[in-house]
Amino acid sequence: MVTVDNLTVSYRQHPALHHISGQFATGSLTAVIGPNGSGKSTLLKSIVGLLKPSSGRVQVNTPHERIAYLPQMTEIDRSFPMQVSDCVLLGCWSAVGALGGVSAKMLARAEAAIHTVGLAGFEHRAVGSLSSGQFQRVLFARLLMQDADLILLDEPFNAMDSRTTAALLALIKQWQAQGRTVIAVLHDDEQVKEHFGQTVMLARELVDWGETAQVLTVSNLQRARALAEAWDDNAEICRTDEGQTDKDHTNEVSA
């Protein structure tokens, strides 16, 4: 579904991702993990096309309208006066656009999605009045409406109670069973071990990529921590394969 080929993404010449390569198989369920500032969110934004690579490329084998992206909750403004049902119906945007009408079928699907995430009866509540867990359920209902082939989730369980997390994990498992590709940025290693078959571990550069049991090892976790601590924002500029420049910020770390 997604091929990442020698990807480097920089902010003001400071690489957030450095020469990353790998593939997300169609229908796979993959966790992206790593220390804070390791480039996890940057990877998702590069896949969805919100960030332009400094070098390398990302190839996504599905149309852009078949991609669903859920950013971190801190990036979402909940002050806009919108009802739950209207927020969920935004998942139809690619089909109706700014001027199109919502059909009776879409309304029925939205009602079913709201019921699926456990918010029946909340249709006319303002999104700003919801708890964090309730609002995250609304956003998952909107994802249901998008009916996407590729679903990108950035820290979907942060500040969520265990009941909400379990409900949303069940939805993710359903998506995988339907053949959809799901990539999620996560911080809970035990959660990753229990629910995600594939894992990408980052520390701005790639630490490991593959089956979760092989990636989530003590040695890999130690290496990721060491790389994060050794990263030097004042290192010399290095030359990429495409003749551009980026900064090689990693000092040598002894094994």
Coordinates of N, CA and C in Angstrom, one line a residue:
M1 N 0.8 -1.2 0.0 CA 0.0 0.0 0.0 C 0.9 1.3 0.0
V2 N 1.9 1.3 0.8 CA 2.8 2.5 0.9 C 4.3 2.0 0.8
T3 N 5.0 2.7 0.0 CA 6.5 2.5 -0.1 C 7.2 3.8 0.3
V4 N 8.1 3.7 1.2 CA 8.9 4.8 1.7 C 10.3 4.5 1.2
D5 N 10.8 5.4 0.3 CA 12.1 5.2 -0.3 C 13.1 6.3 0.0
N6 N 14.0 5.9 0.9 CA 15.1 6.9 1.3 C 14.6 8.2 1.6
L7 N 13.6 8.3 2.5 CA 12.9 9.5 2.8 C 13.6 10.3 3.8
T8 N 13.8 11.6 3.5 CA 14.3 12.6 4.5 C 13.4 13.8 4.5
V9 N 12.9 14.2 5.6 CA 12.0 15.3 5.8 C 12.7 16.3 6.8
S10 N 12.8 17.5 6.4 CA 13.5 18.5 7.2 C 12.6 19.7 7.6
Y11 N 12.8 20.2 8.7 CA 12.2 21.5 9.1 C 13.4 22.5 9.3
R12 N 13.4 23.5 8.4 CA 14.4 24.5 8.5 C 15.8 23.9 8.5
Q13 N 16.0 22.9 7.6 CA 17.3 22.2 7.4 C 17.6 21.2 8.5
H14 N 16.7 21.0 9.4 CA 16.9 20.1 10.5 C 16.0 18.8 10.2
P15 N 16.6 17.7 9.9 CA 15.9 16.5 9.6 C 15.0 16.0 10.7
A16 N 13.8 15.8 10.5 CA 12.9 15.1 11.4 C 12.9 13.6 11.1
L17 N 13.1 13.3 9.9 CA 13.3 11.9 9.4 C 14.5 11.9 8.5
H18 N 15.3 10.8 8.6 CA 16.6 10.8 8.0 C 16.8 9.5 7.2
H19 N 16.6 9.5 5.9 CA 16.9 8.3 5.1 C 16.1 7.1 5.5
I20 N 14.8 7.2 5.5 CA 13.9 6.1 5.9 C 13.4 5.3 4.7
S21 N 13.5 4.0 4.8 CA 13.0 3.1 3.7 C 12.2 1.9 4.3
G22 N 11.2 1.6 3.6 CA 10.4 0.4 4.0 C 9.0 0.4 3.3
Q23 N 8.3 -0.7 3.6 CA 7.0 -0.8 2.9 C 5.9 -1.2 3.9
F24 N 4.7 -0.6 3.8 CA 3.5 -1.0 4.5 C 2.7 -1.9 3.6
A25 N 2.5 -3.2 3.9 CA 1.7 -4.1 3.1 C 0.3 -3.7 3.1
T26 N -0.4 -4.0 2.0 CA -1.9 -3.8 2.0 C -2.5 -4.7 3.0
G27 N -3.5 -4.1 3.8 CA -4.2 -4.9 4.8 C -3.4 -5.1 6.1
S28 N -2.2 -4.4 6.2 CA -1.4 -4.6 7.5 C -1.9 -3.6 8.5
L29 N -1.5 -4.0 9.8 CA -1.8 -3.2 10.9 C -0.5 -2.9 11.6
T30 N 0.0 -1.6 11.5 CA 1.3 -1.3 11.9 C 1.4 -0.2 12.9
A31 N 2.1 -0.3 14.0 CA 2.4 0.7 14.9 C 3.7 1.4 14.6
V32 N 3.7 2.7 14.8 CA 4.9 3.5 14.6 C 5.3 4.0 16.0
I33 N 6.5 3.7 16.5 CA 6.9 4.0 17.9 C 8.3 4.6 17.9
G34 N 8.6 5.2 19.0 CA 9.9 5.8 19.1 C 9.9 6.9 20.2
P35 N 11.1 7.4 20.6 CA 11.1 8.5 21.6 C 10.4 9.7 21.1
N36 N 10.1 10.6 22.0 CA 9.6 11.9 21.6 C 10.5 12.6 20.7
G37 N 9.9 13.2 19.6 CA 10.7 13.9 18.6 C 11.4 13.0 17.6
S38 N 11.0 11.8 17.5 CA 11.7 10.8 16.7 C 11.2 10.8 15.2
G39 N 10.2 11.6 14.9 CA 9.7 11.7 13.5 C 8.5 10.9 13.2
K40 N 7.8 10.4 14.2 CA 6.6 9.5 14.0 C 5.5 10.3 13.3
S41 N 5.1 11.5 13.9 CA 4.1 12.3 13.2 C 4.5 12.8 11.8
T42 N 5.8 13.1 11.7 CA 6.3 13.5 10.4 C 6.1 12.4 9.4
L43 N 6.3 11.2 9.7 CA 6.1 10.1 8.8 C 4.7 10.0 8.3
L44 N 3.7 10.1 9.2 CA 2.3 10.1 8.8 C 2.0 11.3 7.9
K45 N 2.5 12.5 8.3 CA 2.2 13.6 7.5 C 2.8 13.6 6.1
S46 N 3.9 12.9 6.0 CA 4.6 12.7 4.7 C 3.8 11.7 3.8
I47 N 3.2 10.7 4.4 CA 2.4 9.7 3.7 C 1.2 10.4 3.1
V48 N 0.5 11.2 4.0 CA -0.7 11.8 3.5 C -0.5 13.0 2.6
G49 N 0.7 13.5 2.5 CA 1.1 14.6 1.6 C 1.1 15.9 2.2
L50 N 1.0 16.0 3.5 CA 1.0 17.3 4.2 C 2.5 17.9 4.3
L51 N 3.5 17.1 4.2 CA 4.9 17.5 4.2 C 5.6 17.0 2.9
K52 N 6.4 17.9 2.4 CA 7.2 17.6 1.2 C 8.6 17.0 1.6
P53 N 9.0 15.9 1.0 CA 10.3 15.4 1.4 C 11.4 16.3 1.0
S54 N 12.5 16.3 1.8 CA 13.7 17.0 1.4 C 14.4 16.2 0.3
S55 N 14.3 14.8 0.5 CA 14.8 13.9 -0.5 C 14.1 12.6 -0.4
G56 N 14.3 11.7 -1.3 CA 13.5 10.5 -1.3 C 12.1 10.7 -1.7
R57 N 11.3 9.6 -1.5 CA 9.9 9.7 -2.0 C 9.0 8.8 -1.1
V58 N 7.7 9.1 -1.2 CA 6.7 8.2 -0.6 C 5.7 7.9 -1.8
Q59 N 5.5 6.6 -2.0 CA 4.5 6.2 -3.0 C 3.3 5.5 -2.3
V60 N 2.1 6.0 -2.6 CA 0.9 5.5 -2.0 C 0.1 4.9 -3.1
N61 N -0.3 3.6 -3.0 CA -1.0 2.9 -4.1 C -2.5 2.9 -3.9
T62 N -3.0 4.1 -3.6 CA -4.5 4.3 -3.6 C -4.7 5.8 -3.8
P63 N -5.9 6.2 -4.4 CA -6.1 7.6 -4.7 C -6.2 8.4 -3.3
H64 N -5.9 9.7 -3.4 CA -5.8 10.5 -2.2 C -7.1 10.5 -1.5
E65 N -8.2 10.5 -2.2 CA -9.5 10.5 -1.5 C -9.8 9.2 -0.8
R66 N -9.0 8.2 -1.0 CA -9.2 6.9 -0.3 C -8.2 6.8 0.9
I67 N -7.7 8.0 1.3 CA -6.8 8.0 2.5 C -7.6 8.8 3.6
A68 N -7.6 8.3 4.8 CA -8.2 8.9 6.0 C -7.0 9.2 7.0
Y69 N -7.0 10.4 7.5 CA -5.9 10.9 8.4 C -6.5 11.5 9.7
L70 N -6.2 11.0 10.8 CA -6.6 11.5 12.1 C -5.4 12.1 12.8
P71 N -5.3 13.4 12.9 CA -4.1 14.0 13.6 C -4.2 13.9 15.1
Q72 N -3.2 14.4 15.8 CA -3.3 14.4 17.2 C -4.4 15.4 17.7
M73 N -5.0 15.0 18.8 CA -6.2 15.8 19.2 C -5.8 17.3 19.5
T74 N -4.5 17.5 19.9 CA -4.1 18.8 20.2 C -4.1 19.7 19.0
E75 N -4.1 19.1 17.8 CA -4.1 19.9 16.6 C -5.5 20.3 16.1
I76 N -6.5 19.8 16.8 CA -7.9 20.0 16.3 C -8.6 21.1 17.2
D77 N -9.2 22.1 16.5 CA -9.9 23.1 17.2 C -11.3 22.7 17.4
R78 N -11.7 22.6 18.7 CA -13.1 22.1 19.0 C -14.0 23.3 19.3
S79 N -13.5 24.5 19.2 CA -14.4 25.7 19.5 C -15.4 26.0 18.5
F80 N -15.2 25.5 17.3 CA -16.2 25.8 16.2 C -17.6 25.2 16.6
P81 N -18.6 25.9 16.5 CA -20.0 25.5 16.9 C -20.5 24.4 15.9
M82 N -20.3 23.2 16.2 CA -20.7 22.1 15.3 C -21.3 21.0 16.1
Q83 N -22.4 20.4 15.5 CA -23.0 19.3 16.2 C -22.2 18.0 15.8
V84 N -22.4 17.0 16.7 CA -21.8 15.7 16.4 C -22.1 15.1 15.0
S85 N -23.4 15.2 14.7 CA -23.8 14.6 13.4 C -23.2 15.3 12.2
D86 N -23.0 16.6 12.3 CA -22.4 17.4 11.2 C -20.9 17.1 11.1
C87 N -20.2 16.9 12.3 CA -18.8 16.5 12.3 C -18.6 15.2 11.6
V88 N -19.5 14.2 12.0 CA -19.4 12.9 11.4 C -19.6 13.0 9.9
L89 N -20.6 13.8 9.4 CA -20.9 13.9 8.0 C -19.7 14.5 7.2
L90 N -18.8 15.2 7.9 CA -17.6 15.7 7.1 C -16.8 14.6 6.5
G91 N -17.0 13.3 7.0 CA -16.4 12.2 6.4 C -16.9 11.9 4.9
C92 N -17.9 12.6 4.5 CA -18.4 12.5 3.2 C -17.9 13.6 2.2
W93 N -17.0 14.4 2.8 CA -16.5 15.6 2.0 C -16.0 15.2 0.6
S94 N -15.2 14.2 0.5 CA -14.7 13.8 -0.8 C -15.7 13.5 -1.8
A95 N -16.9 13.0 -1.3 CA -18.0 12.7 -2.2 C -18.9 13.8 -2.6
V96 N -19.1 14.8 -1.6 CA -20.1 15.8 -1.9 C -19.5 17.2 -2.1
G97 N -18.2 17.4 -1.6 CA -17.6 18.7 -1.8 C -18.2 19.8 -1.0
A98 N -17.9 21.0 -1.3 CA -18.4 22.2 -0.6 C -19.8 22.5 -0.9
L99 N -20.3 22.2 -2.1 CA -21.6 22.6 -2.6 C -22.6 21.5 -2.7
G100 N -22.1 20.3 -2.6 CA -23.0 19.1 -2.8 C -23.9 18.9 -1.6
G101 N -25.0 18.2 -1.8 CA -26.0 17.9 -0.7 C -25.7 16.5 -0.1
V102 N -26.1 16.3 1.1 CA -26.0 15.1 1.8 C -27.3 14.3 1.5
S103 N -27.1 13.0 1.1 CA -28.2 12.2 0.7 C -28.8 11.5 2.0
A104 N -30.0 11.0 1.8 CA -30.6 10.2 2.9 C -29.8 9.0 3.3
K105 N -29.1 8.4 2.3 CA -28.3 7.3 2.5 C -27.1 7.7 3.4
M106 N -26.5 8.8 3.1 CA -25.4 9.3 3.9 C -25.8 9.6 5.3
L107 N -27.0 10.2 5.5 CA -27.5 10.5 6.8 C -27.7 9.2 7.6
A108 N -28.2 8.2 6.9 CA -28.4 6.9 7.6 C -27.0 6.3 8.0
R109 N -26.0 6.4 7.1 CA -24.7 5.9 7.4 C -24.1 6.6 8.6
A110 N -24.3 7.9 8.7 CA -23.8 8.7 9.8 C -24.4 8.3 11.1
E111 N -25.7 8.1 11.1 CA -26.4 7.6 12.3 C -25.9 6.3 12.7
A112 N -25.6 5.4 11.7 CA -25.1 4.1 12.1 C -23.7 4.2 12.6
A113 N -22.9 5.1 12.1 CA -21.5 5.2 12.5 C -21.5 5.8 14.0
I114 N -22.4 6.7 14.3 CA -22.4 7.3 15.6 C -22.9 6.2 16.6
H115 N -23.8 5.3 16.2 CA -24.2 4.2 17.0 C -23.0 3.2 17.2
T116 N -22.3 3.0 16.2 CA -21.2 2.0 16.2 C -20.1 2.4 17.3
V117 N -19.9 3.7 17.4 CA -18.8 4.2 18.3 C -19.4 4.4 19.7
G118 N -20.7 4.1 19.9 CA -21.3 4.2 21.3 C -21.8 5.5 21.6
L119 N -22.2 6.4 20.7 CA -22.7 7.7 21.0 C -24.1 8.0 20.5
A120 N -24.9 6.9 20.4 CA -26.3 7.1 20.0 C -27.0 8.0 21.0
G121 N -27.7 9.0 20.5 CA -28.3 10.0 21.4 C -27.5 11.3 21.5
F122 N -26.3 11.3 21.0 CA -25.4 12.5 21.0 C -25.4 13.3 19.7
E123 N -26.3 12.9 18.8 CA -26.2 13.5 17.4 C -26.3 15.0 17.5
H124 N -27.0 15.6 18.4 CA -27.3 17.0 18.3 C -26.4 17.8 19.4
R125 N -25.5 17.0 20.1 CA -24.6 17.7 21.0 C -23.6 18.4 20.3
A126 N -23.1 19.6 20.9 CA -22.0 20.3 20.3 C -20.7 19.6 20.6
V127 N -19.8 19.5 19.6 CA -18.6 18.8 19.8 C -17.8 19.4 21.0
G128 N -17.9 20.7 21.2 CA -17.1 21.4 22.2 C -17.6 21.0 23.6
S129 N -18.8 20.4 23.8 CA -19.3 20.0 25.1 C -18.9 18.5 25.4
L130 N -18.2 17.8 24.5 CA -17.9 16.4 24.8 C -16.6 16.3 25.5
S131 N -16.4 15.2 26.2 CA -15.2 14.8 26.9 C -14.2 14.4 25.8
S132 N -12.9 14.3 26.2 CA -11.9 13.9 25.2 C -12.2 12.5 24.6
G133 N -12.6 11.6 25.4 CA -13.0 10.3 24.9 C -14.2 10.3 24.0
Q134 N -15.2 11.0 24.3 CA -16.4 11.1 23.5 C -16.0 11.8 22.1
F135 N -15.2 12.8 22.2 CA -14.8 13.5 20.9 C -14.0 12.6 20.0
Q136 N -13.1 11.8 20.6 CA -12.3 10.8 19.8 C -13.2 9.8 19.2
R137 N -14.3 9.4 19.9 CA -15.2 8.5 19.3 C -15.9 9.1 18.1
V138 N -16.2 10.4 18.2 CA -16.8 11.1 17.0 C -15.9 11.1 15.8
L139 N -14.6 11.3 16.1 CA -13.6 11.4 15.0 C -13.5 10.0 14.4
F140 N -13.6 8.9 15.2 CA -13.6 7.6 14.6 C -14.9 7.3 13.8
A141 N -16.0 7.9 14.2 CA -17.2 7.8 13.4 C -17.0 8.5 12.1
R142 N -16.4 9.6 12.1 CA -16.1 10.3 10.8 C -15.2 9.5 9.9
L143 N -14.2 8.8 10.5 CA -13.4 7.8 9.7 C -14.2 6.7 9.1
L144 N -15.2 6.2 9.8 CA -16.1 5.2 9.3 C -16.8 5.7 8.0
M145 N -17.2 7.0 8.1 CA -17.9 7.6 6.9 C -16.9 7.7 5.7
Q146 N -15.6 7.8 5.9 CA -14.7 8.0 4.8 C -14.5 6.7 4.0
D147 N -14.7 5.6 4.7 CA -14.6 4.3 4.0 C -13.3 4.2 3.2
A148 N -12.1 4.5 3.9 CA -10.8 4.7 3.2 C -10.1 3.3 3.1
D149 N -9.2 3.2 2.2 CA -8.3 2.1 2.0 C -7.1 2.2 3.0
L150 N -6.7 3.4 3.2 CA -5.5 3.6 4.1 C -5.9 4.6 5.2
I151 N -5.7 4.2 6.4 CA -6.1 4.9 7.6 C -4.9 5.2 8.4
L152 N -4.6 6.5 8.7 CA -3.5 7.0 9.4 C -3.9 7.6 10.7
L153 N -3.4 7.1 11.9 CA -3.9 7.6 13.2 C -2.7 8.1 14.0
D154 N -2.7 9.3 14.4 CA -1.6 9.9 15.2 C -2.0 10.0 16.6
E155 N -1.4 9.1 17.4 CA -1.7 9.0 18.9 C -3.2 9.0 19.2
P156 N -3.9 8.0 18.7 CA -5.4 8.0 18.8 C -5.9 7.7 20.2
F157 N -5.0 7.2 21.1 CA -5.5 6.8 22.4 C -4.9 7.7 23.5
N158 N -4.3 8.8 23.2 CA -3.7 9.7 24.2 C -4.9 10.2 25.1
A159 N -4.7 10.2 26.4 CA -5.7 10.7 27.4 C -7.1 10.0 27.3
M160 N -7.1 8.8 26.7 CA -8.3 8.0 26.6 C -8.5 7.1 27.8
D161 N -9.7 6.9 28.3 CA -9.9 5.9 29.3 C -9.9 4.5 28.7
S162 N -9.7 3.5 29.5 CA -9.5 2.1 29.0 C -10.7 1.6 28.2
R163 N -11.9 2.1 28.6 CA -13.2 1.6 27.9 C -13.2 2.2 26.5
T164 N -12.9 3.5 26.3 CA -12.8 4.1 25.0 C -11.7 3.5 24.2
T165 N -10.5 3.3 24.8 CA -9.4 2.7 24.0 C -9.8 1.3 23.5
A166 N -10.4 0.5 24.4 CA -10.8 -0.9 23.9 C -11.8 -0.8 22.8
A167 N -12.8 0.1 22.9 CA -13.8 0.2 21.8 C -13.1 0.7 20.5
L168 N -12.2 1.6 20.5 CA -11.6 2.1 19.3 C -10.6 1.0 18.7
L169 N -9.9 0.3 19.6 CA -9.1 -0.8 19.1 C -9.9 -1.9 18.4
A170 N -11.1 -2.1 18.9 CA -12.0 -3.1 18.3 C -12.4 -2.6 16.9
L171 N -12.6 -1.3 16.7 CA -12.9 -0.8 15.4 C -11.7 -0.9 14.4
I172 N -10.5 -0.7 15.0 CA -9.3 -0.8 14.2 C -9.1 -2.3 13.7
K173 N -9.4 -3.2 14.6 CA -9.3 -4.6 14.2 C -10.3 -5.0 13.1
Q174 N -11.5 -4.4 13.2 CA -12.5 -4.5 12.1 C -12.0 -4.0 10.8
W175 N -11.4 -2.9 10.8 CA -10.8 -2.3 9.6 C -9.8 -3.2 9.0
Q176 N -8.9 -3.7 9.8 CA -7.9 -4.7 9.2 C -8.6 -5.9 8.7
A177 N -9.6 -6.4 9.3 CA -10.3 -7.6 8.8 C -11.0 -7.3 7.5
Q178 N -11.3 -6.1 7.2 CA -11.9 -5.7 6.0 C -10.9 -5.5 4.9
G179 N -9.6 -5.6 5.2 CA -8.6 -5.5 4.2 C -8.0 -4.1 4.1
R180 N -8.4 -3.2 5.1 CA -7.8 -1.9 5.0 C -6.4 -1.8 5.7
T181 N -5.6 -0.9 5.3 CA -4.3 -0.7 5.8 C -4.3 0.4 6.9
V182 N -3.9 0.0 8.1 CA -3.9 1.0 9.2 C -2.5 1.2 9.8
I183 N -2.1 2.5 9.9 CA -0.8 2.9 10.5 C -1.1 3.8 11.6
A184 N -0.6 3.5 12.8 CA -0.9 4.2 14.0 C 0.3 4.6 14.8
V185 N 0.5 5.9 15.2 CA 1.5 6.3 16.1 C 1.1 6.0 17.5
L186 N 1.9 5.3 18.2 CA 1.5 4.8 19.6 C 2.7 5.0 20.5
H187 N 2.4 5.0 21.9 CA 3.4 5.1 22.9 C 3.4 3.9 23.8
D188 N 2.4 3.2 23.9 CA 2.2 2.1 24.8 C 2.8 0.8 24.2
D189 N 3.9 0.4 24.7 CA 4.6 -0.8 24.1 C 3.7 -2.1 24.3
E190 N 3.1 -2.2 25.4 CA 2.3 -3.4 25.7 C 1.1 -3.5 24.8
Q191 N 0.5 -2.3 24.5 CA -0.6 -2.2 23.6 C -0.2 -2.6 22.2
V192 N 1.0 -2.2 21.8 CA 1.6 -2.6 20.5 C 1.8 -4.1 20.4
K193 N 2.4 -4.7 21.4 CA 2.6 -6.1 21.4 C 1.3 -6.9 21.3
E194 N 0.3 -6.4 22.0 CA -1.0 -7.2 22.0 C -1.8 -7.1 20.8
H195 N -1.8 -5.9 20.1 CA -2.7 -5.6 19.0 C -2.1 -5.4 17.7
F196 N -0.9 -5.1 17.5 CA -0.3 -4.7 16.2 C 0.7 -5.7 15.8
G197 N 0.5 -6.3 14.6 CA 1.4 -7.3 14.1 C 2.7 -6.8 13.6
Q198 N 2.7 -5.5 13.1 CA 3.9 -4.9 12.5 C 4.3 -3.7 13.3
T199 N 5.6 -3.4 13.3 CA 6.0 -2.2 14.0 C 7.2 -1.5 13.3
V200 N 7.1 -0.2 13.3 CA 8.2 0.6 12.8 C 8.8 1.4 14.0
M201 N 10.0 1.3 14.3 CA 10.7 2.0 15.4 C 11.6 3.1 14.8
L202 N 11.3 4.3 15.2 CA 12.1 5.4 14.7 C 12.9 6.1 15.8
A203 N 14.0 6.8 15.4 CA 14.7 7.7 16.3 C 15.3 8.8 15.3
R204 N 14.4 9.4 14.5 CA 14.7 10.2 13.4 C 15.2 9.4 12.2
E205 N 16.1 8.4 12.5 CA 16.4 7.4 11.5 C 15.7 6.1 11.8
L206 N 15.8 5.2 11.0 CA 15.1 3.9 11.2 C 15.9 3.0 12.1
V207 N 15.3 2.6 13.2 CA 15.9 1.6 14.1 C 15.6 0.2 13.6
D208 N 14.3 -0.1 13.4 CA 13.9 -1.4 12.9 C 12.5 -1.3 12.3
W209 N 12.2 -2.3 11.4 CA 10.9 -2.3 10.7 C 10.6 -3.8 10.5
G210 N 9.4 -4.3 11.0 CA 9.1 -5.7 10.7 C 8.1 -6.2 11.7
E211 N 8.1 -7.5 11.9 CA 7.1 -8.1 12.9 C 7.4 -7.5 14.3
T212 N 6.3 -7.2 15.0 CA 6.4 -6.6 16.3 C 7.3 -7.3 17.3
A213 N 7.2 -8.6 17.3 CA 8.0 -9.4 18.3 C 9.5 -9.2 18.0
Q214 N 9.9 -9.0 16.7 CA 11.3 -8.9 16.4 C 11.8 -7.4 16.5
V215 N 10.9 -6.5 16.5 CA 11.2 -5.1 16.6 C 11.3 -4.6 18.0
L216 N 10.3 -5.0 18.8 CA 10.2 -4.5 20.2 C 11.1 -5.4 21.1
T217 N 12.4 -5.2 20.9 CA 13.3 -5.9 21.8 C 14.1 -4.9 22.7
V218 N 14.7 -5.4 23.7 CA 15.4 -4.5 24.6 C 16.5 -3.8 23.9
S219 N 17.2 -4.5 23.0 CA 18.4 -3.9 22.3 C 17.9 -2.8 21.4
N220 N 16.8 -3.0 20.7 CA 16.3 -1.9 19.8 C 15.8 -0.7 20.6
L221 N 15.1 -0.9 21.7 CA 14.7 0.2 22.6 C 15.8 1.0 23.1
Q222 N 16.9 0.3 23.5 CA 18.1 1.0 24.0 C 18.8 1.8 22.9
R223 N 18.8 1.2 21.7 CA 19.4 1.9 20.5 C 18.6 3.1 20.2
A224 N 17.3 3.0 20.2 CA 16.4 4.2 19.9 C 16.7 5.3 20.9
R225 N 16.8 4.9 22.1 CA 17.0 5.9 23.2 C 18.4 6.6 23.0
A226 N 19.4 5.7 22.7 CA 20.7 6.3 22.5 C 20.8 7.2 21.3
L227 N 20.1 6.8 20.2 CA 20.1 7.7 19.0 C 19.4 9.0 19.3
A228 N 18.3 9.0 20.1 CA 17.6 10.2 20.4 C 18.5 11.1 21.2
E229 N 19.2 10.5 22.2 CA 20.0 11.3 23.1 C 21.2 11.9 22.4
A230 N 21.7 11.2 21.3 CA 22.9 11.6 20.6 C 22.7 12.5 19.5
W231 N 21.4 12.8 19.1 CA 21.1 13.6 18.0 C 21.7 15.0 18.2
D232 N 22.4 15.5 17.2 CA 23.1 16.8 17.3 C 22.5 17.7 16.3
D233 N 21.8 18.8 16.7 CA 21.3 19.7 15.8 C 22.3 20.7 15.1
N234 N 23.5 20.6 15.6 CA 24.6 21.4 15.0 C 25.6 20.7 14.2
A235 N 25.3 19.4 13.8 CA 26.2 18.6 13.1 C 26.4 19.2 11.7
E236 N 27.4 18.6 11.0 CA 27.8 19.0 9.6 C 26.6 18.6 8.7
I237 N 26.5 19.4 7.6 CA 25.6 19.1 6.5 C 26.1 17.9 5.8
C238 N 25.2 16.9 5.5 CA 25.6 15.8 4.6 C 24.9 15.9 3.3
R239 N 25.4 15.2 2.3 CA 24.9 15.2 0.9 C 23.9 14.0 0.7
T240 N 22.7 14.2 0.3 CA 21.8 13.2 0.0 C 22.0 12.6 -1.3
D241 N 21.3 11.4 -1.6 CA 21.5 10.7 -2.9 C 21.1 11.6 -4.1
E242 N 20.2 12.5 -3.8 CA 19.6 13.3 -4.9 C 20.4 14.6 -5.1
G243 N 21.5 14.8 -4.4 CA 22.3 15.9 -4.6 C 21.9 17.1 -3.8
Q244 N 20.8 17.0 -2.9 CA 20.4 18.0 -2.1 C 21.2 17.9 -0.8
T245 N 21.0 18.8 0.1 CA 21.7 18.7 1.4 C 20.7 18.6 2.5
D246 N 21.1 17.9 3.6 CA 20.4 17.8 4.8 C 21.4 17.7 5.9
K247 N 21.0 17.8 7.1 CA 22.0 17.7 8.2 C 22.0 16.3 8.8
D248 N 23.2 15.7 8.9 CA 23.3 14.4 9.5 C 23.6 14.7 11.0
H249 N 22.5 14.6 11.8 CA 22.6 15.1 13.2 C 22.9 14.0 14.2
T250 N 23.2 12.8 13.7 CA 23.5 11.7 14.6 C 25.0 11.5 14.9
N251 N 25.4 11.7 16.1 CA 26.7 11.4 16.5 C 26.9 9.9 16.5
E252 N 28.1 9.4 16.4 CA 28.3 7.9 16.5 C 28.0 7.4 17.9
V253 N 27.2 6.3 18.0 CA 26.8 5.8 19.2 C 27.4 4.4 19.3
S254 N 28.2 4.1 20.3 CA 28.8 2.8 20.5 C 27.8 1.8 20.9
A255 N 27.9 0.6 20.4 CA 27.0 -0.5 20.7 C 27.1 -0.9 22.2

